[in-house]
Short mmCIF file of C-alpha atoms in Angstrom, two decimals:
data_model
loop_
_atom_site.label_atom_id
_atom_site.label_comp_id
_atom_site.label_asym_id
_atom_site.label_seq_id
_atom_site.Cartn_x
_atom_site.Cartn_y
_atom_site.Cartn_z
CA MET A 348 -0.48 -0.09 -0.03
CA LEU A 349 2.45 2.47 0.81
CA ASP A 350 6.11 1.85 -0.06
CA VAL A 351 8.93 4.26 1.31
CA THR A 352 12.48 3.23 -0.37
CA GLY A 353 15.80 5.42 0.88
CA LEU A 354 14.24 7.98 2.01
CA GLN A 355 16.53 11.03 2.74
CA LYS A 356 16.31 14.27 3.09
CA ILE A 357 19.28 17.10 3.67
CA TYR A 358 18.62 20.53 4.64
CA ARG A 359 20.92 22.66 2.59
CA GLY A 360 21.79 25.49 4.72
CA LYS A 361 24.17 28.39 3.90
CA GLU A 362 26.91 27.36 6.74
CA ARG A 363 26.29 23.53 6.24
CA ASP A 364 24.03 21.19 5.19
CA VAL A 365 21.95 18.96 7.57
CA GLU A 366 20.66 15.49 6.74
CA ALA A 367 17.33 15.15 8.73
CA VAL A 368 16.47 11.70 7.46
CA ARG A 369 19.30 9.34 6.13
CA ASP A 370 17.66 6.28 4.48
CA LEU A 371 14.89 5.33 5.49
CA THR A 372 12.70 1.90 3.69
CA PHE A 373 9.87 0.57 5.46
CA ARG A 374 6.14 -0.71 3.88
CA LEU A 375 2.76 -0.50 5.78
CA ALA A 376 0.42 -3.57 3.79
CA GLU A 377 -3.33 -2.65 3.07
CA GLY A 378 -5.36 -2.24 6.37
CA GLU A 379 -2.24 -1.81 8.81
CA LEU A 380 -2.17 0.41 11.81
CA ALA A 381 1.65 1.43 12.11
CA CYS A 382 3.13 3.54 14.51
CA LEU A 383 6.59 5.33 13.64
CA VAL A 384 8.15 6.24 17.35
CA GLY A 385 11.45 7.93 17.64
CA PRO A 386 13.78 10.27 20.24
CA SER A 387 12.76 14.21 19.77
CA GLY A 388 14.26 15.73 17.06
CA CYS A 389 14.82 12.58 14.96
CA GLY A 390 13.06 13.94 12.31
CA LYS A 391 9.96 12.26 12.30
CA THR A 392 7.72 15.47 11.24
CA THR A 393 10.44 15.76 8.23
CA LEU A 394 9.44 12.13 7.71
CA LEU A 395 5.97 12.49 7.48
CA LYS A 396 5.98 15.69 5.28
CA CYS A 397 7.89 13.77 2.51
CA ILE A 398 5.47 11.09 2.62
CA ALA A 399 2.47 13.49 2.73
CA GLY A 400 3.83 14.96 -0.68
CA LEU A 401 4.10 18.21 0.87
CA MET A 402 7.83 18.07 0.87
CA GLU A 403 10.32 16.91 -1.89
CA PRO A 404 12.78 14.65 -0.66
CA THR A 405 16.76 14.85 -1.48
CA SER A 406 16.90 10.72 -2.54
CA GLY A 407 14.54 7.73 -2.69
CA THR A 408 11.12 7.93 -3.40
CA VAL A 409 7.47 7.25 -1.61
CA ARG A 410 4.72 5.15 -3.49
CA LEU A 411 1.17 4.69 -2.76
CA ALA A 412 -0.95 2.48 -4.01
CA GLY A 413 1.93 1.58 -7.26
CA ARG A 414 1.83 5.52 -7.80
CA ASP A 415 5.34 7.64 -7.23
CA VAL A 416 3.94 10.21 -4.92
CA THR A 417 5.12 13.57 -6.21
CA GLY A 418 2.39 15.78 -4.48
CA PRO A 419 -0.24 15.22 -1.96
CA PRO A 420 -2.24 12.40 -3.28
CA PRO A 421 -5.54 12.90 -3.67
CA ASP A 422 -6.77 9.69 -1.38
CA MET A 423 -4.66 10.53 1.30
CA ALA A 424 -5.88 12.69 4.53
CA VAL A 425 -3.38 14.36 7.44
CA VAL A 426 -4.24 15.70 11.26
CA PHE A 427 -1.76 17.84 12.04
CA GLN A 428 -0.51 18.32 15.88
CA GLU A 429 -1.56 21.94 15.92
CA TYR A 430 -5.29 21.29 15.99
CA GLY A 431 -5.74 24.83 16.68
CA ARG A 432 -3.93 26.11 13.41
CA SER A 433 -5.16 23.16 11.17
CA LEU A 434 -9.09 24.44 11.28
CA PHE A 435 -10.36 27.76 10.00
CA PRO A 436 -11.33 29.63 12.58
CA TRP A 437 -13.70 31.17 9.71
CA LEU A 438 -15.76 28.38 9.19
CA THR A 439 -18.07 26.01 11.57
CA VAL A 440 -17.30 22.80 12.70
CA ARG A 441 -19.08 21.43 9.75
CA GLY A 442 -17.96 23.98 7.05
CA ASN A 443 -14.57 22.42 7.98
CA VAL A 444 -15.16 18.85 7.27
CA GLU A 445 -16.88 19.86 4.30
CA LEU A 446 -14.36 22.15 2.91
CA PRO A 447 -12.02 19.40 1.30
CA LEU A 448 -15.65 17.33 -0.26
CA LYS A 449 -15.86 20.50 -1.98
CA GLU A 450 -13.03 20.50 -3.56
CA LYS A 451 -14.15 16.92 -4.31
CA LYS A 452 -17.09 18.29 -6.45
CA LEU A 453 -19.08 15.59 -4.41
CA PRO A 454 -22.62 15.92 -4.97
CA LYS A 455 -24.68 18.07 -1.94
CA GLU A 456 -26.66 15.02 -0.36
CA ARG A 457 -22.96 12.54 -0.62
CA ARG A 458 -21.48 15.53 1.19
CA ALA A 459 -24.37 16.32 3.91
CA ALA A 460 -23.74 12.58 4.73
CA LEU A 461 -20.36 11.93 5.19
CA VAL A 462 -19.82 14.99 7.33
CA ALA A 463 -22.89 13.32 9.42
CA GLU A 464 -21.22 10.22 9.40
CA SER A 465 -18.18 11.43 10.17
CA LEU A 466 -19.16 13.64 13.05
CA GLU A 467 -21.12 11.15 14.77
CA ALA A 468 -18.41 9.03 14.34
CA VAL A 469 -16.02 11.60 16.22
CA GLY A 470 -19.01 11.88 19.12
CA LEU A 471 -19.49 15.63 18.11
CA ALA A 472 -22.83 15.32 15.95
CA ASP A 473 -24.17 17.93 18.31
CA ALA A 474 -21.26 20.66 17.57
CA ALA A 475 -21.57 20.89 13.68
CA GLY A 476 -23.31 24.33 14.30
CA ALA A 477 -20.05 25.63 16.62
CA TYR A 478 -16.90 27.51 15.71
CA PRO A 479 -13.64 25.27 16.41
CA TRP A 480 -12.64 27.94 18.63
CA GLN A 481 -15.62 27.70 21.05
CA LEU A 482 -14.68 23.66 21.87
CA SER A 483 -11.75 22.39 24.02
CA GLY A 484 -8.71 21.10 22.64
CA GLY A 485 -9.86 17.31 22.86
CA MET A 486 -12.61 18.83 20.93
CA GLN A 487 -10.75 20.72 18.23
CA GLN A 488 -9.11 17.64 17.65
CA ARG A 489 -11.76 15.22 17.48
CA VAL A 490 -13.27 18.10 14.09
CA ALA A 491 -9.62 17.54 12.27
CA ILE A 492 -10.10 13.81 12.55
CA ALA A 493 -13.74 13.98 11.21
CA ARG A 494 -12.68 16.13 8.68
CA ALA A 495 -9.81 13.33 7.78
CA ILE A 496 -12.25 10.57 7.43
CA ALA A 497 -15.13 12.12 5.96
CA TYR A 498 -12.36 12.69 2.77
CA GLU A 499 -12.60 8.45 2.88
CA PRO A 500 -8.30 8.31 2.52
CA ARG A 501 -7.09 4.94 1.83
CA VAL A 502 -3.97 5.90 3.94
CA LEU A 503 -4.27 8.40 6.99
CA LEU A 504 -1.37 10.04 8.34
CA MET A 505 -1.11 11.71 11.79
CA ASP A 506 1.75 13.65 13.18
CA GLU A 507 1.90 13.26 17.14
CA PRO A 508 -2.02 14.65 16.99
CA PHE A 509 -2.23 13.89 20.88
CA ALA A 510 1.29 15.77 22.15
CA ALA A 511 -1.17 19.11 23.30
CA VAL A 512 -4.23 17.40 24.67
CA ASP A 513 -4.28 16.27 28.58
CA ALA A 514 -3.92 12.45 29.56
CA GLN A 515 -7.48 11.75 29.99
CA THR A 516 -8.87 13.26 26.73
CA ARG A 517 -5.62 11.49 25.11
CA ALA A 518 -6.53 8.00 26.21
CA ASP A 519 -9.99 8.08 24.98
CA LEU A 520 -8.67 10.05 21.53
CA GLU A 521 -6.18 6.66 21.69
CA ASP A 522 -9.80 4.36 21.36
CA LEU A 523 -11.43 6.57 19.17
CA ILE A 524 -8.61 5.98 16.45
CA ARG A 525 -8.87 2.26 17.07
CA THR A 526 -12.42 2.16 16.60
CA LEU A 527 -12.31 4.35 13.34
CA TRP A 528 -9.39 2.51 11.85
CA HIS A 529 -11.79 -0.75 12.43
CA ARG A 530 -14.96 0.82 10.97
CA PHE A 531 -13.69 2.26 8.01
CA SER A 532 -10.82 0.23 7.13
CA MET A 533 -7.64 2.70 6.37
CA THR A 534 -4.07 2.54 6.39
CA VAL A 535 -3.07 4.27 9.25
CA LEU A 536 0.47 5.45 9.80
CA PHE A 537 0.59 7.61 13.29
CA VAL A 538 3.62 9.55 14.37
CA THR A 539 4.29 9.58 18.40
CA HIS A 540 7.16 10.17 20.87
CA ASP A 541 5.79 8.40 23.13
CA ILE A 542 6.75 4.66 23.73
CA ASP A 543 3.36 3.51 25.27
CA GLU A 544 0.85 4.86 23.18
CA ALA A 545 2.52 3.53 20.00
CA VAL A 546 2.73 0.17 21.61
CA TYR A 547 -0.80 0.31 22.74
CA LEU A 548 -2.18 1.40 19.18
CA GLY A 549 -0.26 0.15 16.91
CA GLN A 550 0.02 -3.36 14.83
CA ARG A 551 3.66 -2.68 14.61
CA VAL A 552 6.09 -0.04 15.69
CA LEU A 553 8.40 1.31 13.89
CA VAL A 554 11.81 2.72 15.62
CA LEU A 555 13.46 5.49 14.16
CA SER A 556 16.74 6.67 15.06
CA SER A 557 18.01 10.04 16.06
CA SER A 558 18.71 12.01 13.29
CA PRO A 559 20.17 11.36 10.97
CA THR A 560 17.32 8.72 10.55
CA VAL A 561 17.30 5.28 9.81
CA ILE A 562 14.84 2.43 11.29
CA GLN A 563 16.40 1.26 14.31
CA ASP A 564 13.72 -1.99 14.91
CA ASP A 565 10.50 -2.93 13.34
CA VAL A 566 8.85 -4.41 16.34
CA ALA A 567 5.16 -6.64 15.50
CA VAL A 568 2.40 -5.78 18.38
CA ASP A 569 1.24 -9.21 19.32
CA LEU A 570 -1.56 -7.95 21.54
CA PRO A 571 -4.98 -9.27 21.37
CA ASP A 572 -6.56 -6.95 18.29
CA GLU A 573 -8.97 -5.64 21.34
CA ARG A 574 -7.66 -3.25 23.18
CA ASP A 575 -8.71 -1.89 26.63
CA GLN A 576 -6.95 1.36 28.72
CA LEU A 577 -6.95 -0.91 31.28
CA THR A 578 -6.45 -4.51 30.65
CA THR A 579 -3.81 -4.36 27.73
CA ARG A 580 -1.48 -1.71 30.07
CA ALA A 581 -1.28 -4.38 32.66
CA ASP A 582 -0.98 -6.98 29.94
CA PRO A 583 3.26 -8.36 31.03
CA ARG A 584 3.06 -8.70 27.18
CA PHE A 585 2.02 -5.00 26.81
CA THR A 586 5.24 -3.99 29.40
CA GLU A 587 7.90 -6.52 27.58
CA LEU A 588 6.85 -4.62 24.24
CA ARG A 589 7.35 -0.99 25.76
CA GLY A 590 10.35 -2.18 27.75
CA ARG A 591 11.83 -3.41 23.62
CA VAL A 592 10.90 -0.26 22.37
CA TYR A 593 11.99 1.63 25.08
CA ALA A 594 15.96 -0.30 25.01
CA GLU A 595 16.05 0.53 21.33
CA ILE A 596 15.32 3.95 21.15
CA GLN A 597 18.11 4.18 24.14
CA ASN A 598 20.36 2.50 21.97
CA ALA A 599 19.53 4.68 19.21
CA LYS A 600 20.01 7.95 21.47
CA ARG A 601 23.76 6.30 22.70
CA GLY A 602 24.21 5.70 18.77
CA THR A 603 24.39 9.76 17.88
CA ALA A 604 26.45 10.03 21.16
CA ALA A 605 29.32 7.72 19.59
CA ALA A 606 29.10 9.05 16.32
CA THR A 607 29.92 12.51 17.39
CA THR A 608 33.04 11.90 19.47
CA ASP A 609 34.55 10.20 17.00
CA MET B 810 -18.74 14.62 25.29
CA SER B 811 -20.67 17.03 24.05
CA VAL B 812 -20.80 21.00 23.16
CA SER B 813 -21.66 21.74 27.06
CA ASP B 814 -18.29 21.49 27.82
CA ALA B 815 -17.21 24.18 25.21
CA PRO B 816 -15.87 26.92 27.14
CA ALA B 817 -17.75 30.23 28.19
CA PRO B 818 -18.78 32.86 26.77
CA PRO B 819 -15.92 35.13 26.64
CA ARG B 820 -15.77 37.14 29.79
CA THR B 821 -15.65 40.53 28.24
CA ALA B 822 -19.20 39.81 26.66
CA ARG B 823 -20.08 38.91 30.33
CA LYS B 824 -18.89 42.57 31.29
CA ALA B 825 -20.59 44.37 29.31
CA ARG B 826 -23.96 42.41 30.15
CA THR B 827 -23.69 42.71 33.55
CA GLY B 828 -22.10 46.14 33.64
CA ALA B 829 -23.42 50.01 33.53
CA GLY B 830 -27.32 50.15 32.88
CA PRO B 831 -28.46 51.88 30.10
CA LEU B 832 -29.30 55.13 31.50
CA LEU B 833 -25.71 55.33 32.42
CA ARG B 834 -24.58 54.24 29.37
CA VAL B 835 -26.67 57.08 27.52
CA LEU B 836 -25.24 59.59 29.96
CA GLN B 837 -21.43 58.02 29.50
CA VAL B 838 -22.27 58.59 25.87
CA LEU B 839 -23.91 62.25 25.88
CA LEU B 840 -22.63 64.04 28.61
CA LEU B 841 -19.86 64.73 26.82
CA PRO B 842 -20.83 66.28 23.33
CA VAL B 843 -23.80 68.75 25.91
CA LEU B 844 -20.99 69.84 27.58
CA LEU B 845 -19.26 70.86 24.52
CA ILE B 846 -22.20 72.26 23.13
CA LEU B 847 -23.10 74.45 25.84
CA GLY B 848 -19.49 75.19 26.23
CA TRP B 849 -19.34 76.50 22.73
CA TRP B 850 -23.11 78.49 23.17
CA ALA B 851 -21.72 80.51 26.09
CA GLY B 852 -18.13 81.00 24.26
CA SER B 853 -19.70 82.29 21.20
CA ALA B 854 -22.93 84.24 22.97
CA SER B 855 -20.52 86.16 24.86
CA SER B 856 -18.29 87.18 22.52
CA GLY B 857 -20.54 88.41 19.81
CA SER B 858 -18.03 87.20 17.12
CA PHE B 859 -19.22 87.24 13.32
CA TYR B 860 -17.22 83.97 12.63
CA MET B 861 -18.33 82.13 16.18
CA PRO B 862 -22.41 81.85 15.55
CA THR B 863 -24.06 80.69 18.40
CA PRO B 864 -24.99 76.56 18.22
CA ALA B 865 -28.72 77.85 17.91
CA VAL B 866 -28.12 80.04 15.14
CA ILE B 867 -26.23 77.04 12.95
CA ALA B 868 -28.92 74.71 14.14
CA GLY B 869 -31.56 76.91 12.57
CA THR B 870 -28.98 77.35 9.70
CA PHE B 871 -28.83 73.69 8.88
CA GLY B 872 -31.83 72.96 7.64
CA ASP B 873 -32.07 75.99 5.14
CA VAL B 874 -29.16 74.87 3.94
CA TRP B 875 -28.97 71.09 3.33
CA PHE B 876 -32.67 70.23 3.46
CA GLY B 877 -33.38 71.74 -0.21
CA GLU B 878 -31.48 71.43 -3.56
CA ARG B 879 -28.26 71.34 -2.09
CA ILE B 880 -28.65 68.01 -1.21
CA LEU B 881 -28.83 66.83 -4.69
CA THR B 882 -25.90 69.29 -6.46
CA ASP B 883 -23.60 69.42 -3.00
CA ALA B 884 -24.15 66.10 0.07
CA LEU B 885 -25.29 63.42 -2.67
CA PRO B 886 -22.20 63.79 -5.54
CA SER B 887 -19.91 64.86 -2.83
CA ILE B 888 -20.96 61.31 -1.23
CA GLY B 889 -21.00 59.23 -4.38
CA ARG B 890 -17.40 60.13 -5.18
CA LEU B 891 -16.08 59.45 -1.79
CA LEU B 892 -17.74 56.16 -2.44
CA SER B 893 -16.93 55.28 -5.55
CA GLY B 894 -13.77 56.75 -5.09
CA PHE B 895 -12.97 54.51 -1.98
CA ALA B 896 -14.49 50.88 -3.38
CA LEU B 897 -11.91 51.84 -7.06
CA GLY B 898 -8.83 52.33 -4.27
CA ALA B 899 -10.37 49.47 -2.17
CA ALA B 900 -10.25 46.90 -5.54
CA ILE B 901 -7.26 48.24 -6.30
CA GLY B 902 -5.73 47.66 -2.73
CA VAL B 903 -6.92 44.08 -2.05
CA GLY B 904 -6.23 42.91 -5.48
CA LEU B 905 -2.73 44.06 -5.70
CA GLY B 906 -2.57 43.56 -2.44
CA VAL B 907 -3.62 39.66 -2.69
CA VAL B 908 -0.73 39.19 -6.17
CA LEU B 909 2.10 41.12 -4.18
CA GLY B 910 1.24 39.30 -0.78
CA LEU B 911 1.22 35.61 -2.73
CA SER B 912 4.80 36.30 -4.67
CA ALA B 913 8.20 37.48 -2.89
CA PRO B 914 10.31 38.03 -5.75
CA LEU B 915 7.27 40.69 -7.33
CA ARG B 916 7.44 42.28 -4.13
CA ALA B 917 11.13 42.72 -3.56
CA PHE B 918 10.66 44.12 -7.03
CA SER B 919 8.36 46.79 -6.49
CA GLU B 920 8.80 47.81 -2.72
CA PRO B 921 11.00 50.35 -3.62
CA VAL B 922 8.85 52.13 -5.97
CA LEU B 923 5.89 51.40 -3.43
CA GLU B 924 7.49 53.15 -1.04
CA PHE B 925 8.16 56.21 -2.81
CA PHE B 926 4.66 56.49 -3.96
CA ARG B 927 3.49 56.12 -0.47
CA ALA B 928 5.09 58.75 0.85
CA ILE B 929 4.40 61.53 -1.91
CA PRO B 930 1.51 63.44 0.23
CA PRO B 931 -1.71 62.95 -2.39
CA PRO B 932 -2.97 66.77 -2.30
CA VAL B 933 0.23 67.94 -3.85
CA LEU B 934 -1.54 65.36 -6.83
CA VAL B 935 -4.33 67.91 -7.31
CA PRO B 936 -2.67 70.51 -9.59
CA LEU B 937 -0.86 68.00 -11.34
CA LEU B 938 -4.45 65.42 -11.77
CA MET B 939 -6.41 68.34 -12.66
CA LEU B 940 -3.47 69.37 -15.85
CA LEU B 941 -3.66 65.49 -16.66
CA ILE B 942 -7.33 64.68 -16.12
CA GLY B 943 -8.92 68.09 -16.08
CA VAL B 944 -11.13 69.26 -13.45
CA ASN B 945 -13.72 66.82 -13.49
CA THR B 946 -15.06 64.09 -11.92
CA PRO B 947 -12.35 61.52 -12.74
CA MET B 948 -9.44 63.91 -11.28
CA LYS B 949 -11.61 63.55 -7.93
CA LEU B 950 -11.78 59.67 -7.82
CA ALA B 951 -8.13 59.69 -8.73
CA VAL B 952 -7.05 62.22 -5.99
CA ILE B 953 -8.93 59.94 -3.32
CA VAL B 954 -8.00 56.64 -4.97
CA SER B 955 -4.24 57.95 -4.97
CA GLY B 956 -4.47 58.41 -1.22
CA CYS B 957 -6.82 55.89 0.33
CA VAL B 958 -5.12 52.53 -1.62
CA TRP B 959 -1.96 52.73 0.18
CA PRO B 960 -2.89 51.61 3.97
CA ILE B 961 -5.58 48.79 2.30
CA LEU B 962 -2.51 47.93 -0.16
CA LEU B 963 0.11 47.89 2.55
CA ASN B 964 -2.08 46.12 5.10
CA THR B 965 -3.39 43.44 2.83
CA ILE B 966 0.29 42.30 1.67
CA GLU B 967 0.81 41.83 5.22
CA GLY B 968 -2.02 40.17 6.28
CA VAL B 969 -1.50 37.79 3.07
CA ARG B 970 1.89 37.16 3.84
CA ALA B 971 1.03 36.40 7.62
CA VAL B 972 -1.28 33.14 6.14
CA ASP B 973 -0.08 29.95 8.74
CA PRO B 974 1.58 28.24 7.06
CA VAL B 975 -0.02 24.70 8.89
CA LEU B 976 -3.49 26.15 7.40
CA THR B 977 -1.03 26.50 4.13
CA ASP B 978 -0.47 22.69 4.09
CA THR B 979 -3.99 21.86 5.27
CA CYS B 980 -5.09 23.24 1.96
CA ARG B 981 -2.53 21.25 0.07
CA CYS B 982 -3.33 17.83 1.70
CA TYR B 983 -6.82 18.32 0.67
CA GLY B 984 -6.43 19.67 -2.67
CA ILE B 985 -7.68 22.96 -1.81
CA ARG B 986 -6.51 25.41 -4.55
CA GLY B 987 -7.17 27.97 -6.77
CA ARG B 988 -10.89 30.28 -6.43
CA ARG B 989 -11.75 28.40 -3.25
CA ARG B 990 -8.18 28.67 -1.92
CA LEU B 991 -8.53 32.38 -2.26
CA THR B 992 -11.54 32.71 -1.19
CA THR B 993 -11.38 30.29 2.19
CA LEU B 994 -7.99 30.97 2.86
CA VAL B 995 -6.48 33.64 1.44
CA LEU B 996 -8.53 36.11 2.02
CA ARG B 997 -10.69 35.44 4.92
CA SER B 998 -7.07 34.99 7.03
CA ALA B 999 -6.06 38.13 5.62
CA SER B 1000 -9.88 39.79 6.37
CA PRO B 1001 -8.61 41.34 10.30
CA GLN B 1002 -5.81 43.16 8.39
CA ILE B 1003 -7.66 44.04 5.61
CA MET B 1004 -10.20 45.70 7.14
CA ALA B 1005 -7.96 47.93 9.49
CA GLY B 1006 -6.69 49.04 6.40
CA LEU B 1007 -10.08 49.70 4.78
CA ARG B 1008 -10.92 51.71 7.66
CA GLN B 1009 -7.82 53.33 7.19
CA GLY B 1010 -8.97 53.81 4.06
CA LEU B 1011 -11.94 55.44 4.56
CA SER B 1012 -11.18 58.22 6.38
CA ILE B 1013 -8.23 59.60 4.32
CA ALA B 1014 -10.87 59.13 1.44
CA ILE B 1015 -13.16 61.58 3.32
CA ILE B 1016 -10.25 64.03 3.58
CA LEU B 1017 -9.34 63.75 -0.09
CA MET B 1018 -12.94 63.74 -1.06
CA VAL B 1019 -13.05 67.57 0.55
CA ILE B 1020 -9.79 68.41 -0.81
CA SER B 1021 -10.20 67.59 -4.12
CA GLU B 1022 -13.71 69.62 -4.09
CA MET B 1023 -11.89 72.68 -2.32
CA PHE B 1024 -9.09 73.10 -5.11
CA ALA B 1025 -11.46 73.25 -7.98
CA SER B 1026 -15.18 72.01 -8.24
CA ASN B 1027 -18.43 73.72 -8.80
CA SER B 1028 -20.16 71.11 -6.50
CA GLY B 1029 -19.88 69.22 -3.34
CA LEU B 1030 -19.26 69.83 0.34
CA GLY B 1031 -15.75 70.98 0.35
CA TYR B 1032 -16.71 73.39 -2.48
CA ALA B 1033 -19.61 74.56 -0.62
CA VAL B 1034 -17.22 75.26 2.60
CA VAL B 1035 -15.34 77.54 0.58
CA GLU B 1036 -18.12 79.14 -1.20
CA PHE B 1037 -19.93 80.02 2.27
CA GLN B 1038 -16.66 81.49 3.84
CA ARG B 1039 -15.93 83.55 0.49
CA SER B 1040 -18.99 85.10 0.53
CA PHE B 1041 -18.99 85.67 4.34
CA ALA B 1042 -21.83 83.13 4.84
CA ILE B 1043 -20.36 82.45 7.97
CA PRO B 1044 -23.05 80.28 10.07
CA GLU B 1045 -23.86 78.47 6.01
CA MET B 1046 -19.73 77.76 6.61
CA TRP B 1047 -20.00 75.89 9.82
CA THR B 1048 -23.21 74.05 8.62
CA GLY B 1049 -21.22 72.33 5.93
CA ILE B 1050 -18.37 71.84 9.00
CA VAL B 1051 -21.23 69.60 11.10
CA LEU B 1052 -22.32 68.12 7.90
CA LEU B 1053 -19.13 66.77 7.10
CA GLY B 1054 -18.10 65.48 10.91
CA LEU B 1055 -21.58 63.72 10.90
CA LEU B 1056 -21.06 61.92 7.53
CA GLY B 1057 -17.64 60.87 8.97
CA VAL B 1058 -19.59 59.59 12.07
CA VAL B 1059 -22.77 57.43 10.37
CA LEU B 1060 -19.91 55.87 7.53
CA SER B 1061 -17.74 55.15 10.97
CA LEU B 1062 -20.59 53.25 12.48
CA LEU B 1063 -21.86 51.44 8.97
CA PHE B 1064 -17.99 50.22 8.11
CA GLY B 1065 -18.32 49.25 12.30
CA LEU B 1066 -21.16 47.02 11.37
CA VAL B 1067 -20.10 45.53 8.42
CA GLU B 1068 -16.78 44.65 10.26
CA ARG B 1069 -18.37 42.99 12.89
CA ARG B 1070 -20.45 40.65 10.80
CA VAL B 1071 -17.07 39.93 8.73
CA LEU B 1072 -14.67 39.62 11.77
CA ALA B 1073 -17.34 37.99 14.38
CA TRP B 1074 -15.00 34.80 14.04
CA TYR B 1075 -11.83 36.86 14.65
CA HIS B 1076 -13.35 38.37 17.48
CA GLY B 1077 -14.44 35.69 19.07
CA LEU B 1078 -11.13 33.80 18.77
CA ARG B 1079 -9.51 36.80 20.35
CA ALA B 1080 -11.62 36.80 23.11
CA VAL B 1081 -11.05 32.70 23.75
CA THR B 1082 -7.25 33.15 23.49
CA ARG B 1083 -7.10 36.01 25.81
CA ASP B 1084 -9.67 34.16 28.52
CA GLY B 1085 -7.54 31.04 28.14
#
């Protein structure tokens, strides 16, 4: 479904070039839910922007359903970390969700049905007429998620979407993502810096190294499909997996430390 | 989760509702004007100066001067020129501002020239435009446009440049481009700055409307004030000044009404961020 091959991104500067991503290769199968986790400043956002077609990689390719990604592909939706800045404050919740559908030239009835279904799915059916800034942070991110779902993407990219919401809201939103992934059968790539979140959400966790980034480890999460904030997190296998991911990230950090001393 | 756990209405709105009672509010608005008129009355009545008629004389003359033929020959043509000049200036300012705001190379290319033209005080263009265009309505419109276009243009450029990069990325991801991008992203996002520019432009337009009519004209409010002064019709001259003041206030109120509608989202967002 999504093929990333030999992806490299170098930012050309006046003084020196910065190699943010060195050599990334991975593949997501159709309908997979994978989490990308890595130490802070490891180029997660750069990688996501390259996959979303918002940024051109220096070398390497991104292919979505067999086609090269050269600009934002029509069957991909992105949920950004800065929910407050990715919603249009001059449009209502309904207006925000409907806007991309208008650009898709869908007929009016179809748009209304998609908006209603996606707002219902994120639990905001009665907030359609409100403006985003009248809602709490967690609710605003739900609007951004509803907008992404209404777009009917085959691939959903999420860039640290819950980094700015409080812990309880975050747990609700994590469960929401699992539910939506089951209900709408999309391929989901979820970027996070939170190890617990990555293991709890994903079928698979891709661990990134420090910048310049490569794939440090690819961990299959063999937890039961039905996840629950209490029982899953208390599962010894969960603890084992998060321990492994944690150790890999520590290795990744040490890797850079060693590299900078020689 | 439901809408009910949305943040409470902004504090400023609550204060306005529970604050001063209606009677006190009326007093607040009217007290100073009444005092000023009384002071003027006392001053003009005691001095007996020919050039300083009392408010009663001016009020008495006002109806005779303006509620007749002059509304058609002077007031309406002036207002017509003012509004068309302002509309023209707004169209040019916003249109050019969007183009320059979106293109950094064009901006760098045109900036020195814009700075120069902006620095020319528009009234000095009146003699030149009289020679080039003639003593007519297009000349007056050109004077108004030449002054009011600058704040509109410069504010639009700034507003368009300041579009949030996350919103720009959002538009790219969802394939929002062309006309829809212009109207839903660029213009709406720049609208607070554009409105600020339009407000400044409107007051400049009023000034230039009067000036263009004082130089060379045979109709209009500016022309009427000068004519009255030359023929020593002093109370009539004063009524012209009062009428211009009232015109300014009415236009500013109308502008405020439009602005509140257009920028309702902006004021709501600001109130929430201030409180949060």
